[in-house]
XYZ file of N, CA, C and O in Angstrom:
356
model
N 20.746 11.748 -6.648
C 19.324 11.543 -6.441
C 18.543 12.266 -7.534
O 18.975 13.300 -8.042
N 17.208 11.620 -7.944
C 16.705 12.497 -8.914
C 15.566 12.674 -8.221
O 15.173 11.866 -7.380
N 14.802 14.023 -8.611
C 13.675 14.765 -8.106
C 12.564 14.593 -9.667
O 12.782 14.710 -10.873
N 11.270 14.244 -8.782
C 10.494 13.472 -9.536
C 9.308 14.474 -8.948
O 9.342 14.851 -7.776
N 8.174 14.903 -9.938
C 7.105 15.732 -10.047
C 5.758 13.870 -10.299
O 5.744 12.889 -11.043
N 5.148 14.260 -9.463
C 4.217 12.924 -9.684
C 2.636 13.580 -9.215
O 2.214 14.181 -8.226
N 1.967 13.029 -10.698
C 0.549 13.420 -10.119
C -0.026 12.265 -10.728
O 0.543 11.332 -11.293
N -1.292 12.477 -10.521
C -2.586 11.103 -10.273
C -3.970 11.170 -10.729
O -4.565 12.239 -10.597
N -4.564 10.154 -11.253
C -5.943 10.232 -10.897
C -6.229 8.735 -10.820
O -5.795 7.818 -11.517
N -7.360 8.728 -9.440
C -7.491 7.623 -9.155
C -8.730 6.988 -9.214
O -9.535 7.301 -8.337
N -9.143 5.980 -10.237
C -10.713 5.577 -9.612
C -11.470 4.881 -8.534
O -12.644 4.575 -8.327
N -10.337 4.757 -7.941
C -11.340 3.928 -6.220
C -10.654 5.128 -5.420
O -9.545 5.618 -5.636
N -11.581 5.481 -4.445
C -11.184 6.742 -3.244
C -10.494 5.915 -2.684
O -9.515 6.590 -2.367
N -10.202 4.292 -2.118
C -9.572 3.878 -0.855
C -8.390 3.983 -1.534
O -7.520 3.922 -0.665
N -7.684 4.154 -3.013
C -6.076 3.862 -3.462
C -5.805 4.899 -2.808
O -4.845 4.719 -2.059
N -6.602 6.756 -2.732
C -5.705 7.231 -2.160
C -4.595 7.344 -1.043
O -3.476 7.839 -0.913
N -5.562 6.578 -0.265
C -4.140 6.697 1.331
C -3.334 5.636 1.234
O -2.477 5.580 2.117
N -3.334 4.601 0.280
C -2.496 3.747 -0.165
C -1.329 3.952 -0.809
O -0.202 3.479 -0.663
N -2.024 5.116 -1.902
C -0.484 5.956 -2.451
C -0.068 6.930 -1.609
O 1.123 7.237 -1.553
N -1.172 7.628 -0.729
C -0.182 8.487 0.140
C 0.860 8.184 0.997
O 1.810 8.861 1.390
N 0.493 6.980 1.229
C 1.828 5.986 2.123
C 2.599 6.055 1.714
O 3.595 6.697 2.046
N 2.267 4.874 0.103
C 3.660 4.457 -0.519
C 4.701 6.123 -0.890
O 5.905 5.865 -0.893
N 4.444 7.374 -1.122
C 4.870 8.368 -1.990
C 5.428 8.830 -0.626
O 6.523 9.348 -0.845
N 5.070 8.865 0.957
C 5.774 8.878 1.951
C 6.967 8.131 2.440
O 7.743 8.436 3.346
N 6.953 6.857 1.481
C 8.209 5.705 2.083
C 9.643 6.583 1.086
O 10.771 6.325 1.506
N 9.558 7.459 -0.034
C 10.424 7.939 -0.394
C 11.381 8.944 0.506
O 10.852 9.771 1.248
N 12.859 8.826 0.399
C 13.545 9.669 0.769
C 12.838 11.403 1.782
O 12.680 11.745 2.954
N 12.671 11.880 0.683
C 12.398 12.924 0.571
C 11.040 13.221 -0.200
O 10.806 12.874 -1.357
N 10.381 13.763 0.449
C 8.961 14.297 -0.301
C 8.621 15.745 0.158
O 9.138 16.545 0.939
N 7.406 15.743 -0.753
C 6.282 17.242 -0.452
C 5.196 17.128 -1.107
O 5.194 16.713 -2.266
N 4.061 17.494 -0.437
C 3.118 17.039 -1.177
C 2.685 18.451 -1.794
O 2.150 19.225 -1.000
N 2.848 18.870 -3.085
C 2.622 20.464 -3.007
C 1.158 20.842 -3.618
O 0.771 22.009 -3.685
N 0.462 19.835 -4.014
C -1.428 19.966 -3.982
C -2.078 18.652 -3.656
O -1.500 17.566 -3.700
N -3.347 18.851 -3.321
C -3.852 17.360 -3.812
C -3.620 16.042 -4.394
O -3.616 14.927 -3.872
N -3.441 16.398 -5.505
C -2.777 15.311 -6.294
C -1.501 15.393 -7.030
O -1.077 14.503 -7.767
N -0.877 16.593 -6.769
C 0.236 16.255 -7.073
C 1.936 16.520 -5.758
O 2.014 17.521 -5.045
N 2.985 15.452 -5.761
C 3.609 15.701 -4.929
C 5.084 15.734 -5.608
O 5.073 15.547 -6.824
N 6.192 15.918 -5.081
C 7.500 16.000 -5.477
C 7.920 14.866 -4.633
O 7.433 14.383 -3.611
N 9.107 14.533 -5.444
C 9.619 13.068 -4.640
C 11.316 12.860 -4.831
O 11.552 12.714 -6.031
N 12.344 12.813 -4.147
C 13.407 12.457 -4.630
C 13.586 11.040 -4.088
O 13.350 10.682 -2.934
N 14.065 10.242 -5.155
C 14.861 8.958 -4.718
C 16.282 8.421 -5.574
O 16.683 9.361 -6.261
N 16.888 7.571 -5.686
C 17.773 7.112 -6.372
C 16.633 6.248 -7.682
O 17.078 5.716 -8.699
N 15.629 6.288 -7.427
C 14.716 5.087 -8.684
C 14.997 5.662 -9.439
O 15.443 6.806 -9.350
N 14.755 4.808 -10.760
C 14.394 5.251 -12.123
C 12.622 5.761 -11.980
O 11.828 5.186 -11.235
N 12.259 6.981 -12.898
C 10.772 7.098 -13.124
C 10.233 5.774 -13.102
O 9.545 5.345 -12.176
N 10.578 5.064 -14.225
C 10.059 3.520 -14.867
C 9.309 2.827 -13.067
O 8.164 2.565 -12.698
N 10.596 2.768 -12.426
C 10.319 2.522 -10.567
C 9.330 2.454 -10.049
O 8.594 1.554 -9.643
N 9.337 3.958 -10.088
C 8.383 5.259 -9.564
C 7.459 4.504 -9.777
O 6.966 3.777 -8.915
N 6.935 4.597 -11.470
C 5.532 3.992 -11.897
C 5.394 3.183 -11.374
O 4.284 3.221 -10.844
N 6.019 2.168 -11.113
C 5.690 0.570 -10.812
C 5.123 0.553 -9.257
O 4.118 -0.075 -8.926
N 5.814 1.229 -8.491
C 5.870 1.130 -7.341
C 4.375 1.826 -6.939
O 3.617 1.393 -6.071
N 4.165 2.920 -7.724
C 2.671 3.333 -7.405
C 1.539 2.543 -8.101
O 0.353 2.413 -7.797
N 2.282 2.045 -9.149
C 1.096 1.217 -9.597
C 0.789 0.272 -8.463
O -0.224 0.309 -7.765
N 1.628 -0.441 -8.384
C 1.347 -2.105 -7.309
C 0.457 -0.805 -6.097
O -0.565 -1.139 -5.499
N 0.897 0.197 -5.981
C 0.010 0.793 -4.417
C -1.316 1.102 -4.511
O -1.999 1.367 -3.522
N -1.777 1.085 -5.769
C -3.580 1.538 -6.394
C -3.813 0.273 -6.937
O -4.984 0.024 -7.221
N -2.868 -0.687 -7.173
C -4.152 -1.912 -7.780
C -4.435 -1.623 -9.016
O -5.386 -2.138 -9.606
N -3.478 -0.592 -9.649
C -3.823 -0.862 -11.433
C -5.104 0.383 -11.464
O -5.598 0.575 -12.575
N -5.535 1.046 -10.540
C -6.752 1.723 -10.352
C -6.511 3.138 -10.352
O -6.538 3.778 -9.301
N -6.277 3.669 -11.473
C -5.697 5.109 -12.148
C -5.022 5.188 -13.019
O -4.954 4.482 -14.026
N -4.333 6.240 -12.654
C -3.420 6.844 -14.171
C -2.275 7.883 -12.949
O -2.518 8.812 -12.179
N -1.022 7.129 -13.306
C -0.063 8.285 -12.875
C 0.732 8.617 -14.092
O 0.901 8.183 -15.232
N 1.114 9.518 -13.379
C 2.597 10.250 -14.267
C 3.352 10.930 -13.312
O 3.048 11.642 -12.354
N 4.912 10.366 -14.022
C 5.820 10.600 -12.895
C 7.043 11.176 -13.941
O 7.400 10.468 -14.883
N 7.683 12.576 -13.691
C 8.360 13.277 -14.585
C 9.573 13.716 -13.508
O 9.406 14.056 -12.337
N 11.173 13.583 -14.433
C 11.533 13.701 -13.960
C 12.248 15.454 -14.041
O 12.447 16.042 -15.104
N 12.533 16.018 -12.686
C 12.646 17.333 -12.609
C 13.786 17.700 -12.214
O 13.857 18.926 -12.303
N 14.885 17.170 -11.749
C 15.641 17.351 -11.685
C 17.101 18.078 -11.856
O 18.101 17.458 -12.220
N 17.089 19.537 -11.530
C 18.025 20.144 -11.876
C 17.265 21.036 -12.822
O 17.862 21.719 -13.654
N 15.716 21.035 -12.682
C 14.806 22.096 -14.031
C 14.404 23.399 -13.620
O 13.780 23.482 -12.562
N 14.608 24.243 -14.152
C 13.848 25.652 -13.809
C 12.550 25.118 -13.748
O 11.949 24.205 -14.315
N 12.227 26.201 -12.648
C 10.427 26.163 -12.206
C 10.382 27.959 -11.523
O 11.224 28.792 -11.187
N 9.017 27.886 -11.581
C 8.673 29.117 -10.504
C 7.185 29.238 -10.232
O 6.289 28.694 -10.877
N 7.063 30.010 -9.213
C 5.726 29.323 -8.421
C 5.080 30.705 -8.015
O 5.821 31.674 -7.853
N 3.619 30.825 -7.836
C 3.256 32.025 -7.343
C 2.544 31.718 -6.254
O 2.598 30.489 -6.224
N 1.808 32.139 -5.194
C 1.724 32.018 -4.225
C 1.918 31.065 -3.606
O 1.079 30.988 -2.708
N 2.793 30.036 -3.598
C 3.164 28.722 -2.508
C 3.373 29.838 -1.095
O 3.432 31.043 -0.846
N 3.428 28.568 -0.452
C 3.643 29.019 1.354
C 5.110 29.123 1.200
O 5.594 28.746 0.133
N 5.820 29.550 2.059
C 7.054 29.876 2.382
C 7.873 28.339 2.428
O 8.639 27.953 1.545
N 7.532 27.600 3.623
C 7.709 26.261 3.508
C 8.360 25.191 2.620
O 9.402 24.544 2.516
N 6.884 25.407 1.903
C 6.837 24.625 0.289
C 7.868 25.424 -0.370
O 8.780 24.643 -0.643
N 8.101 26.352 -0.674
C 8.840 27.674 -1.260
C 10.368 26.815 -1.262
O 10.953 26.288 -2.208
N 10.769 26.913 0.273
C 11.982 26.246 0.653
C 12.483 24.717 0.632
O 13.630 24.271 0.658
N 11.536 24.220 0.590
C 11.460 22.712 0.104
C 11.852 22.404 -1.454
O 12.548 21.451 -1.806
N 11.249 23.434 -2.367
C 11.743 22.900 -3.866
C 12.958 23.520 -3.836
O 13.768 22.815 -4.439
N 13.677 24.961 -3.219
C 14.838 25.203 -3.597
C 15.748 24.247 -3.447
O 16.508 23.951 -4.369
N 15.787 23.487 -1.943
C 16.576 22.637 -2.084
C 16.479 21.308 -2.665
O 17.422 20.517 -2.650
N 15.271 21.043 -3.208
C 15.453 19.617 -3.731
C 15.258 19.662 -5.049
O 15.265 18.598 -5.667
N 15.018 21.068 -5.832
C 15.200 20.437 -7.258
C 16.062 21.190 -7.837
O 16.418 20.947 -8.990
C-alpha cells in the first residue's frame, strides 16, 4: 500500500464535502488539518488525482505526494493523530 499526503484548494465551497467523501472511500485515512489529509491505498498518485478531480468538478488545485516509508516529525499533533502516522507511513 502506498501512503499519500494530499492537500487542496478549492474554488466552489460545495466541492468540499464532495472531496471529503470521496478521500473517506479510501482504505485508510486521517484528516490531519483542514485541507490537508493522509491517505493509503493500492492507487497510483496519477489515481489519486483523477479520482479527486472527477469529486470537485475540475474546481481547484490538488496535490497528492507520495509518502511512503518517509521520515516526518510533527510538533504538537494530538496523541491520536500522533499514532495514526506511526503506523501508516
Amino acid at each position: 500500500m502506498n501512503t499519500y499526503f494530499v492537500t487542496y484548494t478549492l474554488d466552489d465551497q460545495s466541492s468540499y464535502t464532495a472531496l471529503s467523501r470521496r478521500l473517506k472511500r479510501y482504505p485508510n485515512w486521517a484528516k490531519l488539518f483542514a485541507r490537508a489529509w493522509i491517505i493509503k491505498t493500492t492507487r497510483s498518485s496519477k489515481r489519486v488525482r483523477d479520482e479527486l478531480i472527477e469529486a470537485i468538478d475540475g474546481k481547484g488545485q490538488i496535490v497528492v505526494i507520495n509518502i511512503t516509508d518517509s521520515a516526518w516529525a510533527t510538533y504538537r499533533i494530538n496523541e491520536d493523530m500522533l499514532d495514526w502516522m506511526k503506523e501508516n507511513i
